[in-house]
CSV table of C-alpha atoms in Angstrom, one decimal:
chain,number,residue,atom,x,y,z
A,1289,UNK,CA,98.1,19.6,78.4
A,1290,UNK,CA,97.4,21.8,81.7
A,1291,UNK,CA,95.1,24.9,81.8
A,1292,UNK,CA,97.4,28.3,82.4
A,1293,UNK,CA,96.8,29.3,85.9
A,1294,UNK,CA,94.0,32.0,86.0
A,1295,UNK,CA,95.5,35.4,86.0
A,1296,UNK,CA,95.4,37.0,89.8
A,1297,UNK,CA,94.6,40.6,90.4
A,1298,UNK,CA,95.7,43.3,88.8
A,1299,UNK,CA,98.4,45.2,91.0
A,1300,UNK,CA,96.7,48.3,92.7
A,1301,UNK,CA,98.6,51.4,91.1
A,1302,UNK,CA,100.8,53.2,93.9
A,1303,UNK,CA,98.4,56.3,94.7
A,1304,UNK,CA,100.3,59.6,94.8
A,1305,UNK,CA,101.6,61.2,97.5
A,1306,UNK,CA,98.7,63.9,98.8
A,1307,UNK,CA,100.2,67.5,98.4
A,1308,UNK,CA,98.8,70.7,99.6
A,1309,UNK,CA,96.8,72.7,97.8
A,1310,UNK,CA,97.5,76.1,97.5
A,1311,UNK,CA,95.3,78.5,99.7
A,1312,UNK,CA,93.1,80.6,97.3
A,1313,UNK,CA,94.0,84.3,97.1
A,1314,UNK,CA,91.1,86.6,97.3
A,1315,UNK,CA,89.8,88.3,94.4
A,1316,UNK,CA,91.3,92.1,93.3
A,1317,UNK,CA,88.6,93.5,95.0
A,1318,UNK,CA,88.3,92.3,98.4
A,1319,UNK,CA,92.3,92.2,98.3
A,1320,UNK,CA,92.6,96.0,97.6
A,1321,UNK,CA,89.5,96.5,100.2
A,1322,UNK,CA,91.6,94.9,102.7
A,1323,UNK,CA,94.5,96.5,102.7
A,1324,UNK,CA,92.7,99.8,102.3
A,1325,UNK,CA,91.2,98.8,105.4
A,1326,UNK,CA,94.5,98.5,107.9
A,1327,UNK,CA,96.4,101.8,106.3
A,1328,UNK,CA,96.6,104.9,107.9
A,1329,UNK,CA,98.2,107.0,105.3
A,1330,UNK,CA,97.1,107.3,101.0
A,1331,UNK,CA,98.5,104.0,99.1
A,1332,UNK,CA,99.5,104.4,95.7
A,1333,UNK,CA,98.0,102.8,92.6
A,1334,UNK,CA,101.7,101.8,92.3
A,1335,UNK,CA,102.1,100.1,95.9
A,1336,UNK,CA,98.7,98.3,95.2
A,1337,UNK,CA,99.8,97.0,91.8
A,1338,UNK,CA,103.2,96.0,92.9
A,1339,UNK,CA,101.7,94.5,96.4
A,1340,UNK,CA,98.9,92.1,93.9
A,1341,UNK,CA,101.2,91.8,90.9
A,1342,UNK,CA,98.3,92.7,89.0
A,1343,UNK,CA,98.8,95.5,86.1
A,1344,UNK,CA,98.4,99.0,87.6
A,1345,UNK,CA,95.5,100.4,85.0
A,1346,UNK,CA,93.8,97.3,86.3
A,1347,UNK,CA,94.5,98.3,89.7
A,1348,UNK,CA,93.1,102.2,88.8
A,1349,UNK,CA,90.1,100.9,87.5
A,1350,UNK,CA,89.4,99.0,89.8
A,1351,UNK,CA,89.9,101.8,92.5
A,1352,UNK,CA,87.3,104.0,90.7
A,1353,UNK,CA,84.9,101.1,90.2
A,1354,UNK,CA,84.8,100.5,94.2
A,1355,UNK,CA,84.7,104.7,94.7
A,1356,UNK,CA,81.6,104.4,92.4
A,1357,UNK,CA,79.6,102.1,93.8
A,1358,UNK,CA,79.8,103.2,97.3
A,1359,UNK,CA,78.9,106.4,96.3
A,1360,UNK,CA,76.1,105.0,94.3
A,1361,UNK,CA,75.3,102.7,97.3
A,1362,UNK,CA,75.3,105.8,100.2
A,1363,UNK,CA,77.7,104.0,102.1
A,1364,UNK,CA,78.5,105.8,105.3
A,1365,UNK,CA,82.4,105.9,103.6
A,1366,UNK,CA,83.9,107.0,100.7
A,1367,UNK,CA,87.3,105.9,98.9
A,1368,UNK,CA,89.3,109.5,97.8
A,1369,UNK,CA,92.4,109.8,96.0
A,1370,UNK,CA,94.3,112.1,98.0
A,1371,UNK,CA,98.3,113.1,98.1
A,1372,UNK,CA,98.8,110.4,95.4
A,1373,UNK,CA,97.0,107.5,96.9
A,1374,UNK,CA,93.7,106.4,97.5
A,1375,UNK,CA,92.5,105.7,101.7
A,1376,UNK,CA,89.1,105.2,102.8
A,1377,UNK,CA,86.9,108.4,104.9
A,1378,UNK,CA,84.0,108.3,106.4
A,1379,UNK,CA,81.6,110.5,104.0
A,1380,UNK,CA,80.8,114.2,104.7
A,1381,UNK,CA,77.4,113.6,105.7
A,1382,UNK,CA,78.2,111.3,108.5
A,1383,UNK,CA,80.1,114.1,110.3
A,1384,UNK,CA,77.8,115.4,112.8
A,1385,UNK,CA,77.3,111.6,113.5
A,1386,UNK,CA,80.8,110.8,114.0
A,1387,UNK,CA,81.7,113.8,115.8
A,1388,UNK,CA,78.9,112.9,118.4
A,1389,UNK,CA,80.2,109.3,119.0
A,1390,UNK,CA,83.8,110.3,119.2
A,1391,UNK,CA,83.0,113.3,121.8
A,1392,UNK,CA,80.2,111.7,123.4
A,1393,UNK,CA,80.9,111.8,127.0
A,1394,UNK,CA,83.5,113.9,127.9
A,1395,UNK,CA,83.1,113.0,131.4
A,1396,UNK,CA,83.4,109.6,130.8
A,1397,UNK,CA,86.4,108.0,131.8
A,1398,UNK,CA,89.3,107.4,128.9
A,1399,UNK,CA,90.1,104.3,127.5
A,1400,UNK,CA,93.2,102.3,129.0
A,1401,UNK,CA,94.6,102.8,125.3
A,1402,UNK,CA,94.0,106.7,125.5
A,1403,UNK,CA,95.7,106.5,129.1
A,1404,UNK,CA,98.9,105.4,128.0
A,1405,UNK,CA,98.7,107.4,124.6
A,1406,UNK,CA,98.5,110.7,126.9
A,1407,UNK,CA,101.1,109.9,129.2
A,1408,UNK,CA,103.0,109.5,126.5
A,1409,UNK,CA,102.5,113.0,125.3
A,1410,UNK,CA,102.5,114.4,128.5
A,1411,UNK,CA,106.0,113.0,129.2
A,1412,UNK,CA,107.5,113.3,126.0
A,1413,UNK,CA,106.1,116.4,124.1
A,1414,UNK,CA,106.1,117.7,121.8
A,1415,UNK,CA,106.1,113.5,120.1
A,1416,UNK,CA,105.4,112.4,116.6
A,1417,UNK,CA,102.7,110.0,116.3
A,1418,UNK,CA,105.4,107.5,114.9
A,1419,UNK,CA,107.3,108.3,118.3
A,1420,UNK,CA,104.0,107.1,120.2
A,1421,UNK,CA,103.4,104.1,118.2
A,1422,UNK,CA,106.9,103.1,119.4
A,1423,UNK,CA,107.0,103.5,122.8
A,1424,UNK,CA,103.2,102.0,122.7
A,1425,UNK,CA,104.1,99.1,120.2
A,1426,UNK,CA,101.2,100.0,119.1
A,1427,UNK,CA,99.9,101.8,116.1
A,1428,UNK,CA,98.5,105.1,117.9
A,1429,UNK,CA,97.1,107.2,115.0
A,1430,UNK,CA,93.1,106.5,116.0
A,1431,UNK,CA,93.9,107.3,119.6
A,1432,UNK,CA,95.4,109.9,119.2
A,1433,UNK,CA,92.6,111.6,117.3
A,1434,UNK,CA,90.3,110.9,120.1
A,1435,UNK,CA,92.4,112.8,122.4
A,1436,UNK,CA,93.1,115.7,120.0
A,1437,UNK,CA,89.2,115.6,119.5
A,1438,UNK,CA,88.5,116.2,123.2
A,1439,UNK,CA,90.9,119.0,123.5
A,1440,UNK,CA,93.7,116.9,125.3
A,1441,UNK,CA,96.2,117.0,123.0
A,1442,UNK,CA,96.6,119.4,120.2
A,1443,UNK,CA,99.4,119.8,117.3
A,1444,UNK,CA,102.8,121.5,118.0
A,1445,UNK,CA,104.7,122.0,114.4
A,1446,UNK,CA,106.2,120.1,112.9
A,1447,UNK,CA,109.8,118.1,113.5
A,1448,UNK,CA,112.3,119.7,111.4
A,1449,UNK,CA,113.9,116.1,110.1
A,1450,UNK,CA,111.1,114.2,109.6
A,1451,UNK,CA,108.4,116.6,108.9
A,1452,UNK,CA,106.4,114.5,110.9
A,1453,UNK,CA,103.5,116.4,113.2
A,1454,UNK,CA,104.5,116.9,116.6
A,1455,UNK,CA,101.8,116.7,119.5
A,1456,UNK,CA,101.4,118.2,122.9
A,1457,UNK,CA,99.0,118.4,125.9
A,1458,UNK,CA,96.4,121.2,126.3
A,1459,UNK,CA,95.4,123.9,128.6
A,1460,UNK,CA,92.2,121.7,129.0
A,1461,UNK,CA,94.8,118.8,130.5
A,1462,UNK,CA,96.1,121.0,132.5
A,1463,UNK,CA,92.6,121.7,134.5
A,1464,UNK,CA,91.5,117.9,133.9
A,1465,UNK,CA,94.2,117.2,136.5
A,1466,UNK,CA,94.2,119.8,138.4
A,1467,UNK,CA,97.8,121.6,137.5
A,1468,UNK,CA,99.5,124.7,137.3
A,1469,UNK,CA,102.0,123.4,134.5
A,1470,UNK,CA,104.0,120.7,132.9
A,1471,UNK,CA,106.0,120.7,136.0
A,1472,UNK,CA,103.5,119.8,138.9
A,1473,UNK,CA,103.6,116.5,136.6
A,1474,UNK,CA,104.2,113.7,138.9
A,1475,UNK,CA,107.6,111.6,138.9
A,1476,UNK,CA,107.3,109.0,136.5
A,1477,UNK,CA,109.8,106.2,137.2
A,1478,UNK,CA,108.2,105.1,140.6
A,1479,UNK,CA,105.3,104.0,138.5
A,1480,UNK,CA,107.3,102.0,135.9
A,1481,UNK,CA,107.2,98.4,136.2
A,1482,UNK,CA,110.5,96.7,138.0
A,1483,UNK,CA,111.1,94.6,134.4
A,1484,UNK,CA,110.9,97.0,132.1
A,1485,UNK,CA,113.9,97.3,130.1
A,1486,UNK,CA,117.0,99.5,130.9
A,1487,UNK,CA,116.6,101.1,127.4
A,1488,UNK,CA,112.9,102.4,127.5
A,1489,UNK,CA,113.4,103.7,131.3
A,1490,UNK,CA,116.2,106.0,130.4
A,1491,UNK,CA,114.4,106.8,126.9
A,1492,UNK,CA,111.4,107.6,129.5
């Protein structure tokens, strides 16, 4: 009678295939701090909810939890509900500091940012912020502060469709640059580059 040949190895199970994981969403918190962060108008407890498919009384609380602590904290900002929405400021307090940094220097030369922002104005007042943005490509709102806070720009009504503020340049401009008027202002299209597109030099 002949021994039964030893058993071999057991067959190595075929190993699954590798899939990707997931990338880990960021908690309630930090997720509504972010957005908070990039909007330039009040967000609703609505938009938030909807935006983290999170419920919205969670989203409230959550809203009045982080206005809390930075109050409680002295943080140099504050979160307000304001026109419906919630938006971060900088606190009350801070306002002689900000003022300083933002005016500082008037003498100092502008920013390339601010450059283009005021030609824009110049050229095309009175302009909605919006308008700026567009022709820019470029959210504007920030710089366009600056300007309005060193007296280069100042608000002109508002435009009957949208609603939307409309901006315009300054007396103040007018001496920075040496001119009478608006119509000393220098031809623009010899300035524009040879590739820009036929649609923004005739909007121009």
């Amino acid at each position: 009678m002949t021994d039964d040949p030893a058993p071999g190895p057991a067959p190595e199970a075929a190993e699954a295939p590798e899939t990707a994981e997931a990338p880990e969403l960021p908690g309630l918190r930090a997720s509504i701090e972010a957005i908070l962060l990039v909007v330039d108008e009040p967000v609703t407890e609505m938009t938030l909810a909807q935006l983290l498919e999170r419920p919205r009384g969670e989203v409230a609380a959550t809203l009045r939890e982080l206005a809390a602590e930075y109050t409680e904290q002295g943080r140099g900002f504050d979160l307000r509900e304001v026109a419906g929405g919630w938006r971060f400021y900088t606190r009350d307090v801070c306002a002689p500091v900000v003022e300083r940094f933002v005016t500082d220097g008037q003498q100092a030369r502008l920013t390339q940012a601010a450059l283009e922002t005021l030609a824009v104005v110049a050229y095309r007042q009175p302009v909605s912020r919006a308008r700026v943005s567009a022709i820019r490509g470029v959210n504007s709102d920030g710089v366009i502060r600056t300007l309005t806070l060193r007296g280069l720009i100042e608000t002109a009504g508002q435009d009957p469709e949208s609603q939307a503020h409309l901006y315009r340049t300054t007396g103040y401009f007018l001496e920075r640059l040496g001119l009478r008027d608006l119509d000393e202002l220098p031809e623009l299209a010899p300035y524009l580059p040879d590739d820009l597109p036929d649609e923004i030099v005739e909007d121009t």
